[in-house]
Coordinates of C-alpha atoms in Angstrom, one line a residue:
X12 CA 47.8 56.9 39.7
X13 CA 47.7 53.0 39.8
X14 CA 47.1 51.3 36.8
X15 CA 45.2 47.7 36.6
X16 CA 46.1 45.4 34.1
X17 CA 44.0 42.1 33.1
X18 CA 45.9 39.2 31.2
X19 CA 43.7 36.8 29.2
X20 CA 45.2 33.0 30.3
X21 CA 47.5 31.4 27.8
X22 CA 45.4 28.4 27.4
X23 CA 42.6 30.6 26.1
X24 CA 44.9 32.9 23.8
X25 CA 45.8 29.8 22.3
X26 CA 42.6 28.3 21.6
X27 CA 41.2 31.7 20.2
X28 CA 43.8 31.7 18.0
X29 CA 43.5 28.2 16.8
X30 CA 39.9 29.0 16.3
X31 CA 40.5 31.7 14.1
X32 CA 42.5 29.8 11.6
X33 CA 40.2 26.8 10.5
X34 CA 38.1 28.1 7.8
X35 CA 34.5 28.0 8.2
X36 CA 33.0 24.8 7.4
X37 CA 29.9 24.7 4.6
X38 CA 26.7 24.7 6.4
X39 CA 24.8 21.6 6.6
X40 CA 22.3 21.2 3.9
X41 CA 18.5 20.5 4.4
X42 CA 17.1 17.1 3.3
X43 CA 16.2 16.5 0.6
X44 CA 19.1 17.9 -1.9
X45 CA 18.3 15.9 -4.8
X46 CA 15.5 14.0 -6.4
X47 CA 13.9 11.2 -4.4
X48 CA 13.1 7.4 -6.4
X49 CA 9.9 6.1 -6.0
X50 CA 9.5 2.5 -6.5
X51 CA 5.9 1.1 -7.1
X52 CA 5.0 -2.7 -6.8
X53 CA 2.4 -2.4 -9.4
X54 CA 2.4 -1.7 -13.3
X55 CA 1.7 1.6 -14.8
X56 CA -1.6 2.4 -14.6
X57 CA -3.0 0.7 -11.6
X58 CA -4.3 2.0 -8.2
X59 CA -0.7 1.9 -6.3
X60 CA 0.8 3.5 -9.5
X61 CA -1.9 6.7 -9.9
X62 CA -2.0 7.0 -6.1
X63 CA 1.8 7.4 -6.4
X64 CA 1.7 10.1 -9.1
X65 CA -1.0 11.8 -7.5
X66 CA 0.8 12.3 -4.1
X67 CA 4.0 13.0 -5.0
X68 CA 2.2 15.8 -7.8
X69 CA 1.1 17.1 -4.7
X70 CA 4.5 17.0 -3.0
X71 CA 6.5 18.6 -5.5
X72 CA 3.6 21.1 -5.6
X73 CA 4.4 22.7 -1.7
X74 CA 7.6 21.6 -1.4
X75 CA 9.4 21.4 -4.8
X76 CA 10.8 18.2 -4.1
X77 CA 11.3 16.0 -7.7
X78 CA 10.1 12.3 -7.6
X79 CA 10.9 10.1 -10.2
X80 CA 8.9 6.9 -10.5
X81 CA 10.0 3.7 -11.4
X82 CA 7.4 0.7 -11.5
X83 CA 8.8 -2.6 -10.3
X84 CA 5.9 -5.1 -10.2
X85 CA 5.6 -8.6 -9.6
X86 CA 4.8 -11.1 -6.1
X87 CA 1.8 -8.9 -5.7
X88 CA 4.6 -5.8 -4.5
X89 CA 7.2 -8.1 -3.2
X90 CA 9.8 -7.7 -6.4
X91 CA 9.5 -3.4 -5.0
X92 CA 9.8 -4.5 -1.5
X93 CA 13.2 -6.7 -2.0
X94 CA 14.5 -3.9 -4.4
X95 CA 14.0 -1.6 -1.8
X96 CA 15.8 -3.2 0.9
X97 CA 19.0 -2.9 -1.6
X98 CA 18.7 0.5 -1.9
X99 CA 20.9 2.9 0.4
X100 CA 19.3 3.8 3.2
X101 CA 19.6 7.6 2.6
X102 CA 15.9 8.3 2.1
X103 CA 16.3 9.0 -1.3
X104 CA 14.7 5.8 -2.2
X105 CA 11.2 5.1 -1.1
X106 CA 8.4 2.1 -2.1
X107 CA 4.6 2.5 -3.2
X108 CA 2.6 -0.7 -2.6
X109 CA 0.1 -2.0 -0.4
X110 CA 0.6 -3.6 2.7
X111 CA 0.5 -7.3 1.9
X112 CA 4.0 -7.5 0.5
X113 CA 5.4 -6.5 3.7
X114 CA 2.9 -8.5 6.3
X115 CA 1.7 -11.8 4.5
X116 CA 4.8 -12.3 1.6
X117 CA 7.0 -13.1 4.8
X118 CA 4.7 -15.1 6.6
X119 CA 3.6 -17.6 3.9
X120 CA 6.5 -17.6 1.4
X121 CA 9.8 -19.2 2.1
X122 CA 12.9 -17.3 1.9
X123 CA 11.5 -14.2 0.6
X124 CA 14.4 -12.3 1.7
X125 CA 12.9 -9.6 4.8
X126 CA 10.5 -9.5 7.4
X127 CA 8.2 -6.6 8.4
X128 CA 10.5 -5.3 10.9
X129 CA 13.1 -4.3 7.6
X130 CA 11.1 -1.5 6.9
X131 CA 9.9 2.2 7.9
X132 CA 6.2 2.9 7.4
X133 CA 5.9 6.7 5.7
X134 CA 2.3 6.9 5.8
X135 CA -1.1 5.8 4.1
X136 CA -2.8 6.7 1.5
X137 CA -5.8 5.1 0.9
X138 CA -7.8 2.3 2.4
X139 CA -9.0 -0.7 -0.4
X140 CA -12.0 -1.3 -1.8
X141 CA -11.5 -4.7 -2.2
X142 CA -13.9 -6.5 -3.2
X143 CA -15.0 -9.3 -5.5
X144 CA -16.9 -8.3 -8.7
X145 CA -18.9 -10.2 -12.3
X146 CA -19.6 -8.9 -15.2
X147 CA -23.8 -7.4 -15.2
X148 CA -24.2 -9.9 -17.5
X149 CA -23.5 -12.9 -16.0
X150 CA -26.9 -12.0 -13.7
X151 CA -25.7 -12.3 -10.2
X152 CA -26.9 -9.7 -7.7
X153 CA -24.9 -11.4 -4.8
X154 CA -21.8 -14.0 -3.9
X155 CA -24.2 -16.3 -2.7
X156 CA -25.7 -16.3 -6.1
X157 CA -22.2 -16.3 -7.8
X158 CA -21.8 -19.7 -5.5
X159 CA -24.9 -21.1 -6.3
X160 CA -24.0 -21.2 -10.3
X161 CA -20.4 -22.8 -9.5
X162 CA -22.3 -25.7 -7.5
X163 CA -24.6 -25.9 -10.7
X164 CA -21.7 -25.7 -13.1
X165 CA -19.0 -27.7 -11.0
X166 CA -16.4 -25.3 -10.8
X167 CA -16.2 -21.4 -11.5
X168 CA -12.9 -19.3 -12.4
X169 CA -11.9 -16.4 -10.6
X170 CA -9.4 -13.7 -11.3
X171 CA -6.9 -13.2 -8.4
X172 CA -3.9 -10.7 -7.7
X173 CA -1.2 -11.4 -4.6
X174 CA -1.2 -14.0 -2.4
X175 CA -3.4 -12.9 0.0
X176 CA -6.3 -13.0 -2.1
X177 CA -5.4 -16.7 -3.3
X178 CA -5.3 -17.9 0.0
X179 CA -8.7 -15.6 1.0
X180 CA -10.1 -17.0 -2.2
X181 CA -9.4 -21.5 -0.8
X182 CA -11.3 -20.1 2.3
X183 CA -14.2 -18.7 0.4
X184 CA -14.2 -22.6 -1.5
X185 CA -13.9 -24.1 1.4
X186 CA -16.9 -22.1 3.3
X187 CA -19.1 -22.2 0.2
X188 CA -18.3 -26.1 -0.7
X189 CA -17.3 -25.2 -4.2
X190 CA -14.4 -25.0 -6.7
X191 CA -13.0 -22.0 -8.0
X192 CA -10.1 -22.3 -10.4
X193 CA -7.9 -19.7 -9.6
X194 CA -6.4 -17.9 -12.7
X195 CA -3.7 -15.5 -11.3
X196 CA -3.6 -11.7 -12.8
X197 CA -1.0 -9.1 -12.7
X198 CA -2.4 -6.4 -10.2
X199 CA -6.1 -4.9 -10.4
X200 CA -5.4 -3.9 -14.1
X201 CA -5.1 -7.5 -14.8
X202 CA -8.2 -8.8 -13.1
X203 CA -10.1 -6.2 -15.3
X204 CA -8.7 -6.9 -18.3
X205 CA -9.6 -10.8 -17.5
X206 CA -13.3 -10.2 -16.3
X207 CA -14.0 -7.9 -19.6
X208 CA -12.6 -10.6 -21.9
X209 CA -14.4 -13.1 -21.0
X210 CA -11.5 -15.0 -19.7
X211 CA -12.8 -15.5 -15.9
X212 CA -15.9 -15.8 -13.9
X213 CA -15.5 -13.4 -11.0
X214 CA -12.8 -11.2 -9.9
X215 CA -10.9 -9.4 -7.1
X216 CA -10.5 -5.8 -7.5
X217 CA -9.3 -3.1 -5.4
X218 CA -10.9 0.0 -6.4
X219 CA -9.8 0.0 -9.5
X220 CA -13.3 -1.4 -10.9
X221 CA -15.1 1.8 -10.1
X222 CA -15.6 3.1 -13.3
X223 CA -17.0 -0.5 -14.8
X224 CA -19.4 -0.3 -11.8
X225 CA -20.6 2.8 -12.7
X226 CA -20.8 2.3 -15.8
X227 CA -23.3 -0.5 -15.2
X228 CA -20.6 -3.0 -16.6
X229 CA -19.6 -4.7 -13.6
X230 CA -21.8 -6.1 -10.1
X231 CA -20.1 -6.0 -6.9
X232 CA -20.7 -9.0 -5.3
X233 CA -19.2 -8.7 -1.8
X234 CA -16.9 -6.5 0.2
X235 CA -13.5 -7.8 1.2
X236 CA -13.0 -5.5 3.8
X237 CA -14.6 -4.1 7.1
X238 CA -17.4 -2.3 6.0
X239 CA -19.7 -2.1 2.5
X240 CA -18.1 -0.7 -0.6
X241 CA -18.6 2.9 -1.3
X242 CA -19.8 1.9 -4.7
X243 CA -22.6 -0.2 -3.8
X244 CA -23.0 0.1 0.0
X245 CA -25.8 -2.7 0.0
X246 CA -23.4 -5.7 -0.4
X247 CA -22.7 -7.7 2.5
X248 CA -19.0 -8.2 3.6
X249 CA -17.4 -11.5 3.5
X250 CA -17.5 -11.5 7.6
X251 CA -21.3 -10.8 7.7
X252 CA -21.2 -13.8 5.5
X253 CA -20.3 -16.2 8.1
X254 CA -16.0 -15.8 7.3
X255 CA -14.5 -14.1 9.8
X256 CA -10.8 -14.3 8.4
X257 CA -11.5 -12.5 5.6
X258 CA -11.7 -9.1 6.9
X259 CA -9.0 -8.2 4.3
X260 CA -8.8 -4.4 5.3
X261 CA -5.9 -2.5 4.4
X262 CA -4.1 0.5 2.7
X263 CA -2.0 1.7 -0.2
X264 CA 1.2 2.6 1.7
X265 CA 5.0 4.3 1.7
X266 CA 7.1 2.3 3.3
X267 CA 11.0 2.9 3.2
X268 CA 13.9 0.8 4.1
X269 CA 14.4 0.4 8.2
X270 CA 17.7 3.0 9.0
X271 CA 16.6 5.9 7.0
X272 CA 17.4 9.2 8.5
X273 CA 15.0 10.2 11.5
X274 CA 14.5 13.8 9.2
X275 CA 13.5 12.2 6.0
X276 CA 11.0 9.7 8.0
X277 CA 9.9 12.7 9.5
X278 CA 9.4 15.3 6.5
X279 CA 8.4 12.6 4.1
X280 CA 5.7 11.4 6.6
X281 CA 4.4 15.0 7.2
X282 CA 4.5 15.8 3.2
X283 CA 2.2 12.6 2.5
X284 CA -0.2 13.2 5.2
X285 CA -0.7 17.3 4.0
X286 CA -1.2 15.5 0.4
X287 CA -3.5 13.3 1.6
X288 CA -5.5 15.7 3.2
X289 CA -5.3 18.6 0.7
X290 CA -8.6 19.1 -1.0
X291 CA -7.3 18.3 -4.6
X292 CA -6.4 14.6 -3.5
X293 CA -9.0 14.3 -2.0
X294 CA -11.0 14.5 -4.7
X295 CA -9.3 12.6 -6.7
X296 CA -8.7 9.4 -4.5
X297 CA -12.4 9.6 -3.2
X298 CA -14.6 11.0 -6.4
X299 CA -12.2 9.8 -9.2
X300 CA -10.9 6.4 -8.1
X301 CA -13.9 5.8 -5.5
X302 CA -11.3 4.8 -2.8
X303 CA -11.2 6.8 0.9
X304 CA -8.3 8.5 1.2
X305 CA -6.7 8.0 4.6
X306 CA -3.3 8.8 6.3
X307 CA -2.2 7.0 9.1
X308 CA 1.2 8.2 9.9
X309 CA 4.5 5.8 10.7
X310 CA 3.4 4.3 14.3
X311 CA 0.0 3.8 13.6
X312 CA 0.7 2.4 10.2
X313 CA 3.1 -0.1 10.9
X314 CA 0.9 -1.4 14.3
X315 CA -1.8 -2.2 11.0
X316 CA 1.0 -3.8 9.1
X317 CA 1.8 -6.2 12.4
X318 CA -2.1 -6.8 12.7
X319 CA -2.2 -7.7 9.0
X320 CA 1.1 -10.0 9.6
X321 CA -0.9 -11.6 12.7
X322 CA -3.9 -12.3 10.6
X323 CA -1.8 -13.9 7.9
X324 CA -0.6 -16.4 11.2
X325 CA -3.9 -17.3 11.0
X326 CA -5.1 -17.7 8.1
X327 CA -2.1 -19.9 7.1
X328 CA -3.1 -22.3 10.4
X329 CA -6.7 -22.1 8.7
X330 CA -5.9 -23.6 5.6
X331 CA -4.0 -26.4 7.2
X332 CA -7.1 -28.1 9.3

């Protein structure tokens, strides 16, 4: 009887036994492994700050993932945005603000320290309310009858929060003829605290001025943005009103350092827009804080933050003529 015999080749007896001597390596983890910093441009207490809380609640919620917040306000979100860039780019650091630090702070401040294009845009939350606001009992239904008293009195104060807004606020002078003394406030919180006190005319606010609004304490006056406000859909926006810069549209926002890891983009992105959309947020960003909760995920968002850098462009060449 013939017998057949099959050799393996060296080469491979070799590698098969090289193979079977390194131990196995540990397998890789899934992001996130630790507890993930949230900076927010604003003080404790204001819209950016509660919208933070609220989605990141939600987060931990379905995912278990642990936030810890830290507020870092100042330059209207442009203190968080700098911090941010400092951080390492790990995705265990992540901002809460709006979207002017990162679109208008570069255009019309010197040397702020980043551009637009430094950052990753996670995903909206909610689009403003902005809009400007009196007290009831200063007796103006309207801005044009807000503007009418400054002409009678001279000049008029008004409570402002970011840059943005003081620059929207010379064109609204300019359009109107009048002077309004601009006494600058620290976030929405501030403006509030100015308007109730006595301490200022009119005021910016961003949403958070819903519950003096429905408390019959506060008028809105105008809308800042593209549409009326929720809480008084009747008011005209400051386009209808013959400015057509100041469609001052835009969103709370989580933004991230530019380099992050594609799967921390990706699974922080998704986990925002499930919390944005889950019924319990809901109600609280649309019912509670009389906002419209809204997630636009990273392209879309940051093509808004390049339209909002392109709008500062011009409002900047604006102010100059």
């Amino acid at each position: 009887m013939t017998r057949t015999f099959t050799f393996a080749a060296p080469a491979a007896l070799a590698a098969a036994s090289l193979l079977a001597l390194l131990p196995a390596g540990p397998a890789q983890a899934a992001w996130p492994e630790k507890p993930i910093t949230m900076l927010v441009g604003f003080k404790a207490g204001g819209g950016a700050d509660t919208l933070g809380r609220i989605v990141s609640k939600a987060i931990t919620a379905k995912h278990g993932w642990k936030f810890i917040i830290k507020n870092k306000s100042g330059a209207g979100g442009g203190v968080m945005a700098k911090a941010l860039l400092k951080e390492k780019k790990d995705g265990y650091t992540i901002g809460m603000a709006v979207v002017d630090p990162f679109a208008f702070n570069p255009v019309v401040k010197k040397n702020v320290g980043f551009t637009a294009d430094d950052f990753v845009y996670l995903g909206s939350i909610a689009k403003f309310q902005l809009g400007i606001l009196a007290m009831k009992e200063k007796g103006w239904n309207t801005l044009d009858d807000a503007m009418k008293a400054a002409k009678t009195k001279g000049s008029m104060s008004i409570g402002s929060m970011g840059l943005r807004l003081t620059m929207a606020t010379k064109l609204i002078a300019r359009h109107y003829g009048v002077n309004l003394k601009i006494v600058p406030a620290r976030g929405g919180r501030g403006v509030m605290n100015q308007l109730l006190g006595g301490h200022v005319d009119i005021g910016w606010g961003a949403g958070i001025q819903s519950r003096y609004v429905s408390a019959g304490k506060m008028v809105i006056l105008a809308s800042a943005i593209d549409e009326p406000l929720k809480q008084d859909p009747a008011k005209k926006t400051l386009v209808q009103l013959g400015m057509p810069l100041l469609d001052i549209s835009g969103f709370f926002i989580m933004a991230g350092p530019k380099g992050m890891p594609a799967e921390a983009v990706n699974k922080l992105s998704a986990a925002i827009g499930e919390a944005v959309a889950s019924p319990d947020v809901k109600k609280l960003v649309n019912e509670r804080m009389k906002l419209v909760a809204e997630f636009h995920g990273p392209d879309k968002l940051r093509a808004r933050v390049k339209s909002a850098e392109a709008a500062a462009r011009k409002i900047m060449e604006a102010l100059k003529k």
